[in-house]
Structure formats: C-alpha cells, structure tokens
Amino acid sequence: MSYAVGSLIAARGREWVVLPDSTDDLLLVRPLGGTEDEKTGLYLPLEGESIRPATFDLPDATRPGDYRSCRLLRDAVRLGFRSSAGPFRSFGHLGVEPRPYQLVPLLMALKLDPVRLLIADDVGIGKTIEAGLVARELLDRGEVRRLAVLCPPPLAEQWRDELHEKFHIAAELVLPSTVNRLERDTLLGESLFDRYPYVIVSTDFIKAERRRAEFLRTCPELVIVDEAHTCASGGTTHGAQHQRHQLVADLARDADRHLLLVTATPHSGNEAAFRSLLALLDPSFADLPEDLAGAAREAERRRLAERFIQRRRADIRAYLDTTTVFPEREELPDQGYKLTIAYANLLERVLRYARETVAAPTAGTSTPRYRQRIRWWSALALLRAIASSPAAAAATLRTRAATADSDSDAEVDEIGRRTVLDLADDASMEGLDVSPGADTSEGDEGADPDGGPDDDRRRQHRRLIEMARAADALQGAADAKLQKATAVVRELVKDGFAPIVFCRFIPTAEYVAAELRRTLPRDVEVAAVTGTLPPAEREARVAELGTAAKRVLVCTDCLSEGINLQHSFDAVVHYDLSWNPTRHEQREGRVDRYGQASPSVRVVTLYGLDNQIDGLVLDVLLRKHRAIRGQLGISVPVPVDTNQVVEAIFEGLLLLERQGSQSTAQAR
C-alpha cells in the first residue's frame, strides 16, 4: 500500500506523518509533534514492520471532560495536526494563501543552515510574503525564537501590518518616536531587543554608533533586511551607506545568524556593490569571477543559485499549473510640450547663471576647492527645479543651498548626491523632496574683481530674487507643462482610471494638486501627499482618497517605495522625469503589481520637447531604460551606475568652466 505525502500512519506504537522523498518501499516519516531530529525511515518489505493508516477515536459523549480539557483538544486539532500534517509547520498560522512561486524561497531556505538568502524578485511579485513565509516557518520549527526586520522608516508600519495580518506575528516598531516608550518597560540591564522578541527597526536609526553596539549584542537570530541594496558597499569609508553596510556586515559575521536580504534592485550597475551584497550571504562570493558562463563555472553557479533567487513576471505568470494574473501595462506615447516664450526666457537666464557660477574663479588660494563643488551642486539643483515647475524654481532660488554649510569635498558630494540625484541606494526618501536651494552667496569667499566679497554676495542674492519673482509670474497659464498634465489627467479620469501624478519636489506637488482641484470636474477628489506628512498620515490620506468614486493622487517619491497602491489606483503620470530610470519602475510598481483589480494600468510620461535639461540628460537615461526593457520584452529596472552619472555631470560642468575661462581670456 502506498501513502501520500502528508498522510498520517501508525507504526511502532506511535503516529507519524509521511514526508517528501518517500518511495513505495521506504517511507520517510516524522512523529506527530516531533522535531526534525526525530525523522526516520520505515522499510516496508522488512518482515514484522506493521504499518497502517492512523486512526483516532471520536470523543466519548459520556465523558465530556471539563472546559480546560476541551480547549486543549480544540487547540491540538487546530494547531498540532494542522501544522504537522505536511512538510511545512507554519501553514496553520498563515492569513494568506501563498502562490506556488512564493513557496520557492521557503523551499530553498529549508535546505540551508543557517538560512542566508538574497530574494530579488521583480517589483510587485510579493517579496514581503516570501520573506514572511521563511520567518514564520523558522519560528514554528523552533529554529529561531526572535525576529528583527531592518527597513527604511516609511516602510516600518507596513511591515508591522503585513506580519500581523498575514503571519500572526505581533512585532513592535523600533523608531526614534517609539524607542523611549519601549525602553520604559524594560528591566534594569535588559535590552528592548531582549524584551520584545519580534521587532521592526529603522535601519538609519539603529546604524548610529550609540545604538549599534547594543543591537549587535542582543540582535535576534533571524534578521530580514528590506531594501537591501541600500546596505551594499558604496566604495567609500564614510557616509550613511557605509554605516548601513558595516551594520549588516557585522550581523553577518555571526555564523549562526539567519539572514534574508530583500530587494527588487540588487544590481545598480556597480559590480563591487553587488559583490558586497553577495558576500553577506557567503564571504567566498566576494571572489566569484565576473563571468560565470560556461561549463567550467557550473560549480560556482550552483553555489550562488542556492542562495540567490530572482524572478521576473514572465517567469512566474504560469508556474506549476497555476496562472498568476498581472495587469497589462499600457505605456502611452510620451506627452510632449513646448515651453512658453516667457518660460524659455527664464530657463535661458537660469542656464546663463549656472554657467557663470561654475566658471567664476575663486578668490586666490584661501578659498578651499570645495567652494567650487558647492557651486556645481547648487547649479544642478537649480536646473532640476526649473525643469520641474515655477513653484519649485521659486522656492529653490529663495533657499540657501543644502551644500553651503559643508566643510569638505566628501561632505559636499554626499549632500549634493542626495539632494540632486535620484540615487537607488538611499535607504529612505525622507527629506529628498524638499526644495534643494541654490543660494551659495552667504559665506562664499569668491570676490568680484571690481568689488569686495560683500558686493559680490549682494549682487548674486539680488539676481536670484529677481529670477524667483520671474518664476512666480509663470505659474498657471504660462506653464505649458502644467497645462499638458491637466489635459492628460482629465483624459485618464474620463476613461475611468484613477491616476497617481509623481512629482520630484514638494512645491511642485502642491502646485499641481491646486491646479487639478481648480480645473477638474467637481466630482473628482484630488489629494496631495508629500514628505511634509509623517508616514502614518500619508497612509491615512491615501486610504481616505481611495473611498472617492473618482480620485487623483498627487505625490512625491515619498510614495515610490514600500506602500501598496494597487487597490485604489491604476495609472501613473510621471510629471517629473527621474535622473535614475529605476525610480520610474518603482513608481509604476506601486500600481502595476499582483492584486491590481484593473486588467490594465496606464503609464504616461511628460517630456519637454524644447527643454534643454530634459533633452540633454534625462532623455538619454529614459530612452536607454526603454530600449533595454524592449529588448527583453519584460519590465525590469535598469542598472544605472550613479557614480558614472555624477562624473559625467562633473565633466560637463568642468567643460562649462573651461569655456567660461576661454571666453574671459578672449574678451581680455
């Protein structure tokens, strides 16, 4: 007689559950309620081996027992048998029905000791569920008792809700706003990580030196690192990314610790950063050759495949006779617009100012080189703002540059990259949507040949204010980009879509939302969500907007990661192009994901036909992004080496500086 996997049998005086890999002659079994260490094999042809289906007597109505015994019986049936009657212990605790492809990381994890996995599935496939399945199984098997999730602060509450609703894991949030409350309940000498077995921790909060040592000492046995690409080594020995990498690397040094790395963008184009992620799984992966093709490298490929899984949607649409439905993405033709004469004139003034600022000489040897770099970054910030909206341009022209108070090249570049470039390795979008600022006049030692430093600073400040007033005058009818976006959104709403309009800066989002409220029909609800709101209020505002029959959400990239918007929205408008094409994929992934009720989602990109900033820089990145996606026939984030982008921009600015110096020499 053959027994199916998961069936219950009676042999040798006890009950067993049949495990996978059993054959007609040999049954691999585990005792009910037993551990993995108690697995054994039953050889059926062996004489005297008596095996039969397990049976259990029905309760005796004449012996009902008391309340406690009845409750124990109920719990035993619900939890004991349900979790033991199969290869997985955790299925009795799940509040979600996993798709077959989502079980693959779990099966991989059960073959590893310790569990070290890099889960790099595409956006919207369900990496959170895959990581949660592994965590729940390890907890139910008794292999771990505690769990920590490291994630960017805006994703913490979503992780807490997902763990609670889908896996019945009640986790505490360890954030700057909650840590004091949690520590009040600890005993003398007790860490909050000892007190609370399941925690969700802000990566940026815990990486600080004051908290880091305590976390390393009391860290749980299982750690999930979300947005793991932000913890890759950036090739520097300072800064936030280096601190995050050092924290996770120190956690990985414990050979017994289970580690799950989760990211949709494991490779940003920087091979060294990617190898640093792999080395967290196994230190020997740092020495893997770049080319793993060919029969000679099969052993290395197999070792890597045991710990690294990456699937695209095309890989899992049909898997194990199960079809997973994803919406079809309709990318409409780019909606081009031409600048009005007044806007083009202001853009030309801003470009002229940027050229002159970069080319202006510093005052002798007393001015450090970093002053020149401050000018470079402030010029880039201003160009980004003027390409976004008159509101963002005016705010930037009136604001002091974020890099102006830096005192070293490294600090200037770090702040500049965070402020200007849409880097894929930022752990959080917090604070990145504010107006970057362009005024470097205060404290700048550069002097005009015909006047002192004070006169030069006053002239520069006056010039910025004049351009800011010109930008104020362009809001509304003189802004062709805004008018084009309004027409696009109106058509989407008319066709029955609920769009999200992604902007780069807070002033732009508020400016666009105000115009849409004014021009769209009165039955269309419009809401703006930016980094000015804390994460909880963002989710509340999005949820409230989702109840409206017709709705439009205007937001910054504070919503481009982590939050699921597919239940209320089904279209994306890129109001501002990103300097990193991966950001476009992240935005679209908020609605183009599993669980989207609409059969299709629409994507619209606004593009300045005569905007030099869009045309010279962003067009190249966007077209490269689309070309690669078109060749593959699927949606994939494009690896972009942001360091190369930075160097290319610096080379362009240096060229402007040399041209300015040559023009000055010729004039003389």
Short mmCIF file of N, CA and C in Angstrom, two decimals, residues 171-311:
data_model
loop_
_atom_site.label_atom_id
_atom_site.label_comp_id
_atom_site.label_asym_id
_atom_site.label_seq_id
_atom_site.Cartn_x
_atom_site.Cartn_y
_atom_site.Cartn_z
N ALA A 171 4.70 42.36 15.97
CA ALA A 171 6.03 42.98 16.09
C ALA A 171 5.91 44.41 16.61
N GLU A 172 6.92 44.84 17.32
CA GLU A 172 7.00 46.21 17.83
C GLU A 172 7.86 47.05 16.89
N LEU A 173 7.47 48.32 16.72
CA LEU A 173 8.25 49.25 15.91
C LEU A 173 9.34 49.89 16.76
N VAL A 174 10.57 49.82 16.31
CA VAL A 174 11.69 50.47 16.99
C VAL A 174 12.12 51.64 16.12
N LEU A 175 11.57 52.81 16.42
CA LEU A 175 11.81 54.03 15.68
C LEU A 175 12.19 55.13 16.67
N PRO A 176 12.73 56.24 16.19
CA PRO A 176 13.03 57.33 17.13
C PRO A 176 11.82 57.77 17.94
N SER A 177 10.62 57.66 17.37
CA SER A 177 9.41 58.10 18.06
C SER A 177 8.86 57.07 19.04
N THR A 178 9.36 55.84 18.99
CA THR A 178 8.80 54.78 19.85
C THR A 178 9.80 54.22 20.85
N VAL A 179 11.09 54.46 20.65
CA VAL A 179 12.10 53.75 21.44
C VAL A 179 12.02 54.11 22.92
N ASN A 180 11.72 55.37 23.25
CA ASN A 180 11.64 55.74 24.67
C ASN A 180 10.50 55.01 25.36
N ARG A 181 9.37 54.89 24.71
CA ARG A 181 8.23 54.17 25.30
C ARG A 181 8.58 52.70 25.51
N LEU A 182 9.26 52.09 24.55
CA LEU A 182 9.62 50.68 24.67
C LEU A 182 10.62 50.45 25.79
N GLU A 183 11.58 51.36 25.92
CA GLU A 183 12.62 51.17 26.93
C GLU A 183 12.10 51.39 28.34
N ARG A 184 10.99 52.14 28.48
CA ARG A 184 10.43 52.34 29.83
C ARG A 184 9.94 51.03 30.44
N ASP A 185 9.58 50.07 29.60
CA ASP A 185 9.06 48.80 30.10
C ASP A 185 10.14 47.74 30.32
N THR A 186 11.40 48.06 30.04
CA THR A 186 12.47 47.08 30.22
C THR A 186 12.98 47.09 31.65
N LEU A 187 13.56 45.98 32.08
CA LEU A 187 14.14 45.88 33.40
C LEU A 187 15.55 46.46 33.41
N LEU A 188 16.10 46.63 34.57
CA LEU A 188 17.46 47.15 34.71
C LEU A 188 18.45 46.20 34.03
N GLY A 189 19.22 46.73 33.09
CA GLY A 189 20.20 45.91 32.37
C GLY A 189 19.62 45.11 31.23
N GLU A 190 18.30 45.23 30.99
CA GLU A 190 17.65 44.48 29.92
C GLU A 190 17.53 45.35 28.67
N SER A 191 17.86 44.78 27.54
CA SER A 191 17.72 45.49 26.27
C SER A 191 16.30 45.32 25.76
N LEU A 192 15.83 46.31 25.02
CA LEU A 192 14.49 46.18 24.45
C LEU A 192 14.42 45.04 23.43
N PHE A 193 15.60 44.66 22.86
CA PHE A 193 15.61 43.54 21.93
C PHE A 193 15.54 42.20 22.66
N ASP A 194 15.88 42.19 23.95
CA ASP A 194 15.63 41.02 24.78
C ASP A 194 14.16 40.98 25.21
N ARG A 195 13.61 42.16 25.44
CA ARG A 195 12.25 42.26 25.96
C ARG A 195 11.20 41.90 24.90
N TYR A 196 11.43 42.36 23.69
CA TYR A 196 10.45 42.17 22.61
C TYR A 196 11.03 41.21 21.58
N PRO A 197 10.44 40.02 21.42
CA PRO A 197 11.05 39.02 20.53
C PRO A 197 10.95 39.37 19.05
N TYR A 198 9.92 40.16 18.67
CA TYR A 198 9.73 40.49 17.26
C TYR A 198 9.75 42.02 17.12
N VAL A 199 10.70 42.53 16.36
CA VAL A 199 10.85 43.97 16.23
C VAL A 199 11.04 44.35 14.76
N ILE A 200 10.59 45.55 14.44
CA ILE A 200 10.82 46.15 13.12
C ILE A 200 11.59 47.43 13.38
N VAL A 201 12.80 47.50 12.84
CA VAL A 201 13.75 48.52 13.24
C VAL A 201 14.10 49.41 12.06
N SER A 202 14.13 50.70 12.29
CA SER A 202 14.62 51.64 11.29
C SER A 202 16.12 51.44 11.10
N THR A 203 16.53 51.14 9.87
CA THR A 203 17.94 50.90 9.61
C THR A 203 18.77 52.14 9.92
N ASP A 204 18.27 53.31 9.53
CA ASP A 204 19.02 54.53 9.76
C ASP A 204 19.09 54.90 11.23
N PHE A 205 18.10 54.49 12.01
CA PHE A 205 18.13 54.75 13.44
C PHE A 205 19.14 53.85 14.15
N ILE A 206 19.16 52.58 13.80
CA ILE A 206 19.96 51.62 14.55
C ILE A 206 21.42 51.63 14.12
N LYS A 207 21.73 52.19 12.94
CA LYS A 207 23.12 52.20 12.48
C LYS A 207 23.96 53.22 13.22
N ALA A 208 23.32 54.17 13.91
CA ALA A 208 24.06 55.17 14.66
C ALA A 208 24.90 54.49 15.73
N GLU A 209 26.08 55.04 15.99
CA GLU A 209 27.04 54.41 16.89
C GLU A 209 26.46 54.16 18.27
N ARG A 210 25.60 55.06 18.75
CA ARG A 210 25.06 54.95 20.10
C ARG A 210 24.15 53.74 20.25
N ARG A 211 23.46 53.34 19.19
CA ARG A 211 22.52 52.23 19.25
C ARG A 211 23.10 50.94 18.67
N ARG A 212 24.07 51.09 17.81
CA ARG A 212 24.57 49.96 17.02
C ARG A 212 25.15 48.84 17.89
N ALA A 213 25.96 49.21 18.87
CA ALA A 213 26.63 48.20 19.70
C ALA A 213 25.62 47.36 20.46
N GLU A 214 24.59 48.02 21.02
CA GLU A 214 23.57 47.27 21.76
C GLU A 214 22.81 46.31 20.84
N PHE A 215 22.51 46.77 19.63
CA PHE A 215 21.78 45.91 18.70
C PHE A 215 22.62 44.71 18.29
N LEU A 216 23.91 44.92 18.03
CA LEU A 216 24.78 43.81 17.66
C LEU A 216 24.88 42.79 18.79
N ARG A 217 24.86 43.26 20.02
CA ARG A 217 25.00 42.36 21.17
C ARG A 217 23.74 41.55 21.40
N THR A 218 22.57 42.13 21.16
CA THR A 218 21.31 41.46 21.51
C THR A 218 20.44 41.17 20.29
N CYS A 219 21.03 41.20 19.12
CA CYS A 219 20.26 41.03 17.88
C CYS A 219 19.61 39.65 17.82
N PRO A 220 18.38 39.54 17.32
CA PRO A 220 17.72 38.23 17.18
C PRO A 220 18.47 37.29 16.24
N GLU A 221 18.08 36.02 16.29
CA GLU A 221 18.74 35.00 15.47
C GLU A 221 18.39 35.13 14.00
N LEU A 222 17.24 35.74 13.69
CA LEU A 222 16.80 35.91 12.31
C LEU A 222 16.64 37.39 12.01
N VAL A 223 17.29 37.84 10.94
CA VAL A 223 17.22 39.25 10.53
C VAL A 223 16.79 39.30 9.07
N ILE A 224 15.76 40.11 8.80
CA ILE A 224 15.32 40.39 7.43
C ILE A 224 15.73 41.82 7.11
N VAL A 225 16.47 42.02 6.03
CA VAL A 225 16.91 43.35 5.62
C VAL A 225 16.14 43.74 4.37
N ASP A 226 15.19 44.66 4.52
CA ASP A 226 14.43 45.13 3.37
C ASP A 226 15.19 46.26 2.67
N GLU A 227 14.93 46.42 1.35
CA GLU A 227 15.67 47.38 0.52
C GLU A 227 17.18 47.17 0.73
N ALA A 228 17.59 45.91 0.58
CA ALA A 228 18.97 45.53 0.92
C ALA A 228 20.00 46.24 0.05
N HIS A 229 19.61 46.73 -1.13
CA HIS A 229 20.57 47.42 -1.98
C HIS A 229 21.12 48.67 -1.32
N THR A 230 20.37 49.23 -0.37
CA THR A 230 20.87 50.41 0.34
C THR A 230 21.96 50.05 1.35
N CYS A 231 22.18 48.77 1.57
CA CYS A 231 23.21 48.31 2.50
C CYS A 231 24.42 47.75 1.78
N ALA A 232 24.46 47.90 0.46
CA ALA A 232 25.64 47.47 -0.29
C ALA A 232 26.78 48.46 -0.03
N SER A 233 27.99 47.99 -0.20
CA SER A 233 29.14 48.86 0.00
C SER A 233 29.23 49.85 -1.15
N GLY A 234 29.30 51.13 -0.81
CA GLY A 234 29.37 52.15 -1.85
C GLY A 234 30.77 52.48 -2.29
N GLY A 235 31.77 51.77 -1.77
CA GLY A 235 33.14 52.04 -2.15
C GLY A 235 33.79 53.16 -1.37
N THR A 236 33.08 53.70 -0.36
CA THR A 236 33.63 54.77 0.46
C THR A 236 33.74 54.28 1.90
N THR A 237 34.42 55.03 2.72
CA THR A 237 34.61 54.67 4.12
C THR A 237 33.89 55.64 5.04
N HIS A 238 32.89 56.33 4.52
CA HIS A 238 32.14 57.27 5.33
C HIS A 238 30.73 57.36 4.76
N GLY A 239 29.87 58.06 5.48
CA GLY A 239 28.53 58.29 4.99
C GLY A 239 27.53 57.24 5.45
N ALA A 240 26.25 57.53 5.18
CA ALA A 240 25.16 56.68 5.66
C ALA A 240 25.20 55.29 5.05
N GLN A 241 25.49 55.21 3.76
CA GLN A 241 25.50 53.89 3.12
C GLN A 241 26.61 53.01 3.69
N HIS A 242 27.76 53.59 3.94
CA HIS A 242 28.86 52.83 4.55
C HIS A 242 28.46 52.33 5.93
N GLN A 243 27.77 53.16 6.71
CA GLN A 243 27.33 52.73 8.05
C GLN A 243 26.33 51.58 7.97
N ARG A 244 25.41 51.68 7.01
CA ARG A 244 24.45 50.58 6.85
C ARG A 244 25.15 49.29 6.46
N HIS A 245 26.10 49.39 5.55
CA HIS A 245 26.81 48.18 5.13
C HIS A 245 27.59 47.58 6.30
N GLN A 246 28.26 48.42 7.07
CA GLN A 246 29.02 47.91 8.20
C GLN A 246 28.13 47.23 9.22
N LEU A 247 26.93 47.78 9.44
CA LEU A 247 26.00 47.18 10.40
C LEU A 247 25.60 45.77 9.95
N VAL A 248 25.17 45.63 8.70
CA VAL A 248 24.72 44.32 8.22
C VAL A 248 25.90 43.36 8.11
N ALA A 249 27.07 43.87 7.73
CA ALA A 249 28.25 43.01 7.65
C ALA A 249 28.62 42.46 9.03
N ASP A 250 28.51 43.30 10.06
CA ASP A 250 28.78 42.84 11.42
C ASP A 250 27.75 41.80 11.86
N LEU A 251 26.49 41.99 11.48
CA LEU A 251 25.47 40.98 11.80
C LEU A 251 25.78 39.66 11.11
N ALA A 252 26.25 39.74 9.87
CA ALA A 252 26.51 38.53 9.08
C ALA A 252 27.73 37.76 9.60
N ARG A 253 28.58 38.41 10.38
CA ARG A 253 29.78 37.71 10.90
C ARG A 253 29.41 36.61 11.89
N ASP A 254 28.23 36.70 12.49
CA ASP A 254 27.77 35.61 13.35
C ASP A 254 27.39 34.44 12.46
N ALA A 255 28.18 33.39 12.48
CA ALA A 255 27.99 32.27 11.55
C ALA A 255 26.67 31.55 11.76
N ASP A 256 26.02 31.72 12.90
CA ASP A 256 24.77 31.03 13.18
C ASP A 256 23.53 31.87 12.87
N ARG A 257 23.74 33.12 12.52
CA ARG A 257 22.59 34.01 12.31
C ARG A 257 21.94 33.76 10.95
N HIS A 258 20.61 33.70 10.93
CA HIS A 258 19.85 33.59 9.68
C HIS A 258 19.66 35.00 9.12
N LEU A 259 19.86 35.16 7.81
CA LEU A 259 19.83 36.48 7.20
C LEU A 259 19.10 36.41 5.86
N LEU A 260 18.04 37.23 5.74
CA LEU A 260 17.29 37.34 4.49
C LEU A 260 17.46 38.75 3.95
N LEU A 261 18.02 38.87 2.75
CA LEU A 261 18.17 40.16 2.09
C LEU A 261 17.08 40.28 1.03
N VAL A 262 16.33 41.36 1.07
CA VAL A 262 15.18 41.55 0.17
C VAL A 262 15.36 42.85 -0.60
N THR A 263 15.32 42.76 -1.93
CA THR A 263 15.41 43.96 -2.77
C THR A 263 14.96 43.62 -4.18
N ALA A 264 14.36 44.60 -4.85
CA ALA A 264 13.99 44.43 -6.26
C ALA A 264 15.11 44.89 -7.18
N THR A 265 16.11 45.58 -6.63
CA THR A 265 17.21 46.10 -7.46
C THR A 265 18.55 45.72 -6.83
N PRO A 266 18.93 44.45 -6.91
CA PRO A 266 20.18 44.03 -6.27
C PRO A 266 21.42 44.60 -6.95
N HIS A 267 21.32 44.89 -8.24
CA HIS A 267 22.48 45.34 -9.02
C HIS A 267 22.19 46.73 -9.58
N SER A 268 22.94 47.73 -9.13
CA SER A 268 22.75 49.10 -9.59
C SER A 268 23.69 49.47 -10.72
N GLY A 269 24.41 48.49 -11.25
CA GLY A 269 25.41 48.77 -12.27
C GLY A 269 26.81 48.80 -11.69
N ASN A 270 26.91 48.85 -10.37
CA ASN A 270 28.20 48.85 -9.69
C ASN A 270 28.51 47.41 -9.27
N GLU A 271 29.44 46.77 -9.98
CA GLU A 271 29.73 45.36 -9.72
C GLU A 271 30.27 45.15 -8.31
N ALA A 272 31.09 46.08 -7.82
CA ALA A 272 31.65 45.93 -6.47
C ALA A 272 30.56 45.98 -5.41
N ALA A 273 29.57 46.87 -5.60
CA ALA A 273 28.47 46.95 -4.65
C ALA A 273 27.65 45.66 -4.65
N PHE A 274 27.42 45.09 -5.83
CA PHE A 274 26.67 43.84 -5.92
C PHE A 274 27.43 42.71 -5.23
N ARG A 275 28.75 42.66 -5.43
CA ARG A 275 29.55 41.61 -4.77
C ARG A 275 29.52 41.77 -3.26
N SER A 276 29.45 43.01 -2.79
CA SER A 276 29.40 43.21 -1.34
C SER A 276 28.10 42.66 -0.76
N LEU A 277 27.00 42.71 -1.54
CA LEU A 277 25.75 42.09 -1.09
C LEU A 277 25.88 40.58 -1.03
N LEU A 278 26.45 40.00 -2.09
CA LEU A 278 26.61 38.55 -2.13
C LEU A 278 27.52 38.07 -1.00
N ALA A 279 28.53 38.87 -0.67
CA ALA A 279 29.46 38.47 0.39
C ALA A 279 28.78 38.39 1.75
N LEU A 280 27.66 39.08 1.93
CA LEU A 280 26.91 38.97 3.18
C LEU A 280 26.29 37.58 3.32
N LEU A 281 26.01 36.92 2.19
CA LEU A 281 25.47 35.57 2.23
C LEU A 281 26.56 34.54 2.48
N ASP A 282 27.70 34.74 1.82
CA ASP A 282 28.83 33.83 1.93
C ASP A 282 30.08 34.64 1.59
N PRO A 283 31.04 34.78 2.52
CA PRO A 283 32.22 35.60 2.25
C PRO A 283 32.97 35.19 0.99
N SER A 284 32.90 33.92 0.61
CA SER A 284 33.62 33.47 -0.57
C SER A 284 33.03 34.03 -1.86
N PHE A 285 31.77 34.52 -1.82
CA PHE A 285 31.15 35.08 -3.02
C PHE A 285 31.84 36.37 -3.46
N ALA A 286 32.57 36.99 -2.57
CA ALA A 286 33.28 38.22 -2.95
C ALA A 286 34.34 37.94 -4.00
N ASP A 287 34.81 36.69 -4.08
CA ASP A 287 35.88 36.33 -5.02
C ASP A 287 35.35 35.63 -6.27
N LEU A 288 34.04 35.61 -6.46
CA LEU A 288 33.50 34.99 -7.66
C LEU A 288 33.97 35.74 -8.90
N PRO A 289 34.29 35.03 -9.97
CA PRO A 289 34.69 35.72 -11.21
C PRO A 289 33.50 36.48 -11.80
N GLU A 290 33.81 37.55 -12.53
CA GLU A 290 32.74 38.34 -13.13
C GLU A 290 31.96 37.54 -14.16
N ASP A 291 32.64 36.69 -14.90
CA ASP A 291 31.98 35.87 -15.92
C ASP A 291 31.78 34.46 -15.37
N LEU A 292 30.51 34.10 -15.14
CA LEU A 292 30.19 32.78 -14.59
C LEU A 292 29.66 31.84 -15.66
N ALA A 293 29.80 32.22 -16.93
CA ALA A 293 29.29 31.39 -18.02
C ALA A 293 30.23 30.22 -18.28
N GLY A 294 29.68 29.19 -18.93
CA GLY A 294 30.50 28.06 -19.33
C GLY A 294 30.47 26.91 -18.34
N ALA A 295 30.84 25.73 -18.84
CA ALA A 295 30.83 24.53 -18.01
C ALA A 295 31.83 24.60 -16.87
N ALA A 296 32.94 25.32 -17.07
CA ALA A 296 33.97 25.40 -16.04
C ALA A 296 33.48 26.12 -14.79
N ARG A 297 32.43 26.95 -14.94
CA ARG A 297 31.93 27.74 -13.81
C ARG A 297 30.62 27.19 -13.25
N GLU A 298 30.27 25.98 -13.62
CA GLU A 298 29.00 25.43 -13.17
C GLU A 298 28.94 25.29 -11.66
N ALA A 299 30.03 24.91 -11.04
CA ALA A 299 30.03 24.73 -9.59
C ALA A 299 29.75 26.06 -8.88
N GLU A 300 30.37 27.16 -9.38
CA GLU A 300 30.12 28.47 -8.78
C GLU A 300 28.67 28.90 -8.99
N ARG A 301 28.14 28.62 -10.18
CA ARG A 301 26.75 28.99 -10.45
C ARG A 301 25.80 28.24 -9.52
N ARG A 302 26.08 26.97 -9.29
CA ARG A 302 25.21 26.19 -8.41
C ARG A 302 25.28 26.71 -6.97
N ARG A 303 26.47 27.05 -6.51
CA ARG A 303 26.60 27.59 -5.15
C ARG A 303 25.82 28.89 -5.01
N LEU A 304 25.92 29.75 -6.03
CA LEU A 304 25.21 31.02 -5.97
C LEU A 304 23.70 30.82 -6.06
N ALA A 305 23.28 29.86 -6.90
CA ALA A 305 21.84 29.62 -7.09
C ALA A 305 21.19 29.09 -5.82
N GLU A 306 21.95 28.52 -4.91
CA GLU A 306 21.39 28.03 -3.66
C GLU A 306 20.96 29.18 -2.74
N ARG A 307 21.53 30.38 -2.96
CA ARG A 307 21.30 31.48 -2.03
C ARG A 307 20.75 32.74 -2.69
N PHE A 308 20.56 32.72 -3.99
CA PHE A 308 20.14 33.91 -4.72
C PHE A 308 19.00 33.55 -5.65
N ILE A 309 17.85 34.21 -5.49
CA ILE A 309 16.70 33.94 -6.35
C ILE A 309 16.18 35.26 -6.90
N GLN A 310 15.95 35.29 -8.22
CA GLN A 310 15.44 36.48 -8.88
C GLN A 310 14.52 36.03 -10.01
N ARG A 311 13.25 36.41 -9.93
CA ARG A 311 12.28 36.08 -10.97
C ARG A 311 11.64 37.36 -11.49
#
